[in-house]
Coordinates of C-alpha atoms and ligand atoms in Angstrom, one line a residue:
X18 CA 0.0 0.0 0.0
X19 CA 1.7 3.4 -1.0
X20 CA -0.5 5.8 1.4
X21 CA 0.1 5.6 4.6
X22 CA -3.2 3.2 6.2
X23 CA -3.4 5.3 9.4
X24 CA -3.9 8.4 7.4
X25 CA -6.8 6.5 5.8
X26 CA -7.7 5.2 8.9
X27 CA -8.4 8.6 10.3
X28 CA -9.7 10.0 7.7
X29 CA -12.6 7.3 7.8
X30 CA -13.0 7.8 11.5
X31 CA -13.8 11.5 10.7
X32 CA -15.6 11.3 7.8
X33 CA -18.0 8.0 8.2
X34 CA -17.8 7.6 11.5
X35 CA -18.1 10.8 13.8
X36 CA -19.4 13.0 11.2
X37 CA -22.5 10.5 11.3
X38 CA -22.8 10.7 14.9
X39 CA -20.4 7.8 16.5
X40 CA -19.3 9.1 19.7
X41 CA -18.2 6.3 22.3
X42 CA -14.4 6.7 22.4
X43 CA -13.4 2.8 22.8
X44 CA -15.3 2.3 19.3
X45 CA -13.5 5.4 17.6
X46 CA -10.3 3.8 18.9
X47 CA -10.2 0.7 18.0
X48 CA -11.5 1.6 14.6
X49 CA -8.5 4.3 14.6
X50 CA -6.2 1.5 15.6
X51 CA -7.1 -2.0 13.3
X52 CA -6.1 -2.5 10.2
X53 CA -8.8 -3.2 7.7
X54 CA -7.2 -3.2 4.9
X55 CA -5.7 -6.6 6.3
X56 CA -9.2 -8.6 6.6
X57 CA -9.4 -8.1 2.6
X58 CA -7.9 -9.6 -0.5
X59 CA -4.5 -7.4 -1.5
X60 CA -6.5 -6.5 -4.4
X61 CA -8.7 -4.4 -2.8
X62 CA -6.4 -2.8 -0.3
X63 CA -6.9 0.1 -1.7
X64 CA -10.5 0.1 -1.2
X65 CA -10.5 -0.9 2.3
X66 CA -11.5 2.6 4.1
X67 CA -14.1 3.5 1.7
X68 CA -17.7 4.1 2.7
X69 CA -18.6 0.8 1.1
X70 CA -18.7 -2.9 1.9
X71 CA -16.6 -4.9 0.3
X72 CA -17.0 -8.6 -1.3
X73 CA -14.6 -11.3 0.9
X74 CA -15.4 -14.6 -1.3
X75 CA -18.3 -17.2 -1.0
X76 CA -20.8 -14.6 -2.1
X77 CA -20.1 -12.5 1.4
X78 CA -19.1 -9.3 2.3
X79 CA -16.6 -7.0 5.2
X80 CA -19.8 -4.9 6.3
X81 CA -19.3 -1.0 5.5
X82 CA -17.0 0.5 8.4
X83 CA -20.1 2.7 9.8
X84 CA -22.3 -0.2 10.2
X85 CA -19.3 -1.9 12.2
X86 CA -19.5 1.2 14.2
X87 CA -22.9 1.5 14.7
X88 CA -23.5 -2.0 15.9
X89 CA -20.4 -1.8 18.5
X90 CA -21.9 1.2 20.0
X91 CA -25.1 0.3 20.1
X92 CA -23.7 -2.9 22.1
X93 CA -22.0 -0.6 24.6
X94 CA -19.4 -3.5 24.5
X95 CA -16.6 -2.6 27.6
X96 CA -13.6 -4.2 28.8
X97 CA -13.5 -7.9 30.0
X98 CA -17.2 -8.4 28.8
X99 CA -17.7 -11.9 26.7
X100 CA -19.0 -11.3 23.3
X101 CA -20.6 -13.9 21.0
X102 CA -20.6 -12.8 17.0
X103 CA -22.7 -14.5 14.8
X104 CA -21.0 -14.5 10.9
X105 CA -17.1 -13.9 11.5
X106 CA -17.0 -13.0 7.1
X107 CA -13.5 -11.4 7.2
X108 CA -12.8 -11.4 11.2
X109 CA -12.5 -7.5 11.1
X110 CA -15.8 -6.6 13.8
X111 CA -14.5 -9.4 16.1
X112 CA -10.9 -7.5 15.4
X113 CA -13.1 -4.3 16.8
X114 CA -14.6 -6.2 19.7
X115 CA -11.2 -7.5 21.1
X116 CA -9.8 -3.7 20.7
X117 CA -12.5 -2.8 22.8
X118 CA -11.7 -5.3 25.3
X119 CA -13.9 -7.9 24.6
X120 CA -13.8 -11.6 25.0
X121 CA -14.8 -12.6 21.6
X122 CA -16.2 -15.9 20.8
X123 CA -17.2 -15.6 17.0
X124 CA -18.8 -18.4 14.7
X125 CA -19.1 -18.6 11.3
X126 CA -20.1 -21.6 8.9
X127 CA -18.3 -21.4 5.5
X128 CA -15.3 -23.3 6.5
X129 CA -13.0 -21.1 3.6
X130 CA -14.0 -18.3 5.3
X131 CA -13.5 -19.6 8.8
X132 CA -9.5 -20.6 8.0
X133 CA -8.9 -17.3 6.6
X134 CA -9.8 -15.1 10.0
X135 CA -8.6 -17.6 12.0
X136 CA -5.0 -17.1 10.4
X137 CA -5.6 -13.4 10.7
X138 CA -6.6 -13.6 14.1
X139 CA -3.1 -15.3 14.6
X140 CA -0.9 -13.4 12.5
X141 CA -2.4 -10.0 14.5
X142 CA -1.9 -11.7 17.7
X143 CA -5.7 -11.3 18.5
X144 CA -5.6 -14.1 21.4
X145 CA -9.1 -12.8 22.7
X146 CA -10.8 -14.0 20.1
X147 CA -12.5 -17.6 20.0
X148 CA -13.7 -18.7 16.2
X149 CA -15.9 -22.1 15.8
X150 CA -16.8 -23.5 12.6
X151 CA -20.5 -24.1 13.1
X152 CA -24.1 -23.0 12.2
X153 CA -24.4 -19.9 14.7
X154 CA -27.7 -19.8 14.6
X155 CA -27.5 -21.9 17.8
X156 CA -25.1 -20.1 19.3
X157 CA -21.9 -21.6 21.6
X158 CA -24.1 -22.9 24.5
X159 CA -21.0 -24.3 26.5
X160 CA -19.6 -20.9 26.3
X161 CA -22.0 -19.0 27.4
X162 CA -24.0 -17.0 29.0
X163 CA -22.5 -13.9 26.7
X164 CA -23.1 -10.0 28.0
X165 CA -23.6 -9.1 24.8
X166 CA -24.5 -11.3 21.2
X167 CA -23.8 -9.7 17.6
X168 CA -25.6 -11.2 14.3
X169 CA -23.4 -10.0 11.1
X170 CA -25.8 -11.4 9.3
X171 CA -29.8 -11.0 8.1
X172 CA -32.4 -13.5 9.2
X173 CA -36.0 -14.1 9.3
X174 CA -36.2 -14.1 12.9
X175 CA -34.2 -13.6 16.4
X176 CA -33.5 -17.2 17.1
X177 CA -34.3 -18.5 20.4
X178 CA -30.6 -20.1 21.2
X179 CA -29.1 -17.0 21.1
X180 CA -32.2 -15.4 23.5
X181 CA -31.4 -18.1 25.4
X182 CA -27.6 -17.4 26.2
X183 CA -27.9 -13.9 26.6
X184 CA -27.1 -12.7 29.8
X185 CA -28.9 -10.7 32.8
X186 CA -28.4 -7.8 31.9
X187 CA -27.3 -8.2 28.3
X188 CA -27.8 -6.9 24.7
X189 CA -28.1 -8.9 21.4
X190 CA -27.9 -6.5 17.9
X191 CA -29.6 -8.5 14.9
X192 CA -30.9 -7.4 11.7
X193 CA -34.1 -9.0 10.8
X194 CA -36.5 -8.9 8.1
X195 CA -39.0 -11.5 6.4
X196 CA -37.7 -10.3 3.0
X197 CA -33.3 -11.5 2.2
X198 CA -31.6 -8.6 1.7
X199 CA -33.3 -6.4 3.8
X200 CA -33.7 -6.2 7.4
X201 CA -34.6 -3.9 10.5
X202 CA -31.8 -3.2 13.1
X203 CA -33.0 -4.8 16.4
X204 CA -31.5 -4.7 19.9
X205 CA -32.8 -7.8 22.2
X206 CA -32.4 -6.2 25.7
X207 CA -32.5 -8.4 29.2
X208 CA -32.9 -6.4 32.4
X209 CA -34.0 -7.7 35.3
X210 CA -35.5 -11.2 33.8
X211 CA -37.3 -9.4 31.0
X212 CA -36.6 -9.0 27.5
X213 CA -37.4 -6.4 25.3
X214 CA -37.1 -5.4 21.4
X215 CA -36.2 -2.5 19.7
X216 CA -36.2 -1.2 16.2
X217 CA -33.5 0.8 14.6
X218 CA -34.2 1.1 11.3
X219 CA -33.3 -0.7 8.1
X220 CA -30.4 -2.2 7.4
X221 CA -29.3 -4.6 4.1
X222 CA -27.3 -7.6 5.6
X223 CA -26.1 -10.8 3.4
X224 CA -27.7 -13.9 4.7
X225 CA -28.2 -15.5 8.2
X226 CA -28.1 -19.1 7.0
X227 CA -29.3 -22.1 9.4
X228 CA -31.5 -23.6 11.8
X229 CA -33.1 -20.6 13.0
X230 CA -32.1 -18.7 10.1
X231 CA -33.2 -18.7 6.1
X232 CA -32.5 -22.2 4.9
Ligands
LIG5 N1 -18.7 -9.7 10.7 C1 -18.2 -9.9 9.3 C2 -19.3 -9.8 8.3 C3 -19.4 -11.0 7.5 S1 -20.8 -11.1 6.4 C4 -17.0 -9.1 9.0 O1 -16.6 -8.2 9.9 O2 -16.4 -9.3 8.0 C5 -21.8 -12.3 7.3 C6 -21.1 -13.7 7.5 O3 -22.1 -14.5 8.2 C7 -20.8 -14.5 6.3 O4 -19.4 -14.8 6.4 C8 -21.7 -15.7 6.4 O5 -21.1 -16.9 5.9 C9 -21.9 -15.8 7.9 N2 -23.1 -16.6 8.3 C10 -24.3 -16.6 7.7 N3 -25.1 -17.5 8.4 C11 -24.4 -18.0 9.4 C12 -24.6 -18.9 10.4 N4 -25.8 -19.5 10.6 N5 -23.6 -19.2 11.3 C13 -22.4 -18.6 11.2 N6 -22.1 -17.7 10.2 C14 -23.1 -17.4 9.3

């Protein structure tokens, strides 16, 4: 890469990220500090900070760096707090996650996809992070319960497994919607033994695909 990645990198951070209303410092950070351009082929390096998403193989995609914001705040994530992700794709929100002092435990099912962040989660020394080969739909019951849960990807529905292992008090962040392709933003909130639902708006998220997701 011929321009220097951390001018890029803040130049993103201003531009995406804080001019559209990210404030919490820990997520500004860590987006300040990894290096995306690292979670996507060497061809498209050069694309890495750009408003965009970008393809990462298998018909998936890195999410654009403002929704990888977006979700982390909205997940108030803070130090030492065990995270479960739902669709590791490139590896580069769980990379977020474990800047922010997270205990990430992160599952995705295409196995090409799974090798490739597990190698970067190596090669970056990201020892926080936890990634299973599995359908994630059901979660990582012997792992759990998790403070906060993160679904990368769209389905029809919040599934249950995943209400099931969220803590008291935790969040879940999930983009739903009964059409692919195009989903609503909601946050799964238990306080006190109850759980409520919230609606964020719409979102466009690649698949959730499994048990409790499409099939
Ligand atoms: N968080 C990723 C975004 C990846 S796109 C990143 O930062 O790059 C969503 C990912 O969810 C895809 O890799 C897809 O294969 C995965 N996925 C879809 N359904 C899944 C399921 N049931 N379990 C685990 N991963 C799933």
């Amino acid at each position: 890469m011929m321009i220097d990645p951390r001018r890029l990198r803040e130049r993103m951070v201003k531009e995406q990220i804080e001019a559209r209303g990210i404030s919490d410092p820990a997520v500004l950070a860590a987006m300040r500090e990894v290096p995306r351009h690292l979670f996507v082929e060497p061809a498209l390096a050069m694309k890495a900070y750009s408003d965009s998403p970008l393809p990462i193989g298998e018909g998936q995609t890195i999410s654009q760096p403002y929704i990888v914001a977006l979700m982390s705040e909205l997940l108030d994530v803070k130090p030492g707090m065990k995270v479960l992700e739902i669709g590791t794709g490139s590896g580069y929100q769980a990379a977020i996650l474990a800047h922010m002092g997270a205990e990430v435990h992160t599952v995705e099912r295409i196995r090409k996809l799974f090798f490739a962040a597990r190698k970067r989660f190596a090669d970056m020394r990201l020892f926080s992070i936890r990634p299973k080969l599995d359908d994630g739909t059901l979660g990582w019951p012997e792992e759990g319960p998790y403070d906060r849960i993160i679904v990368t990807a769209g389905g029809p529905r919040v599934p249950q497994p995943l209400v099931d292992q969220l803590a008291d008090p935790g969040k879940l962040a999930i983009p739903v919607g009964d059409t692919r392709r195009q989903q609503s933003l909601i946050l799964v909130t238990r306080e006190n033994g109850e759980v409520t639902e919230q609606n964020l708006g719409g979102v466009a998220f690649v698949d959730l695909v499994g048990s409790h997701g499409w099939t």
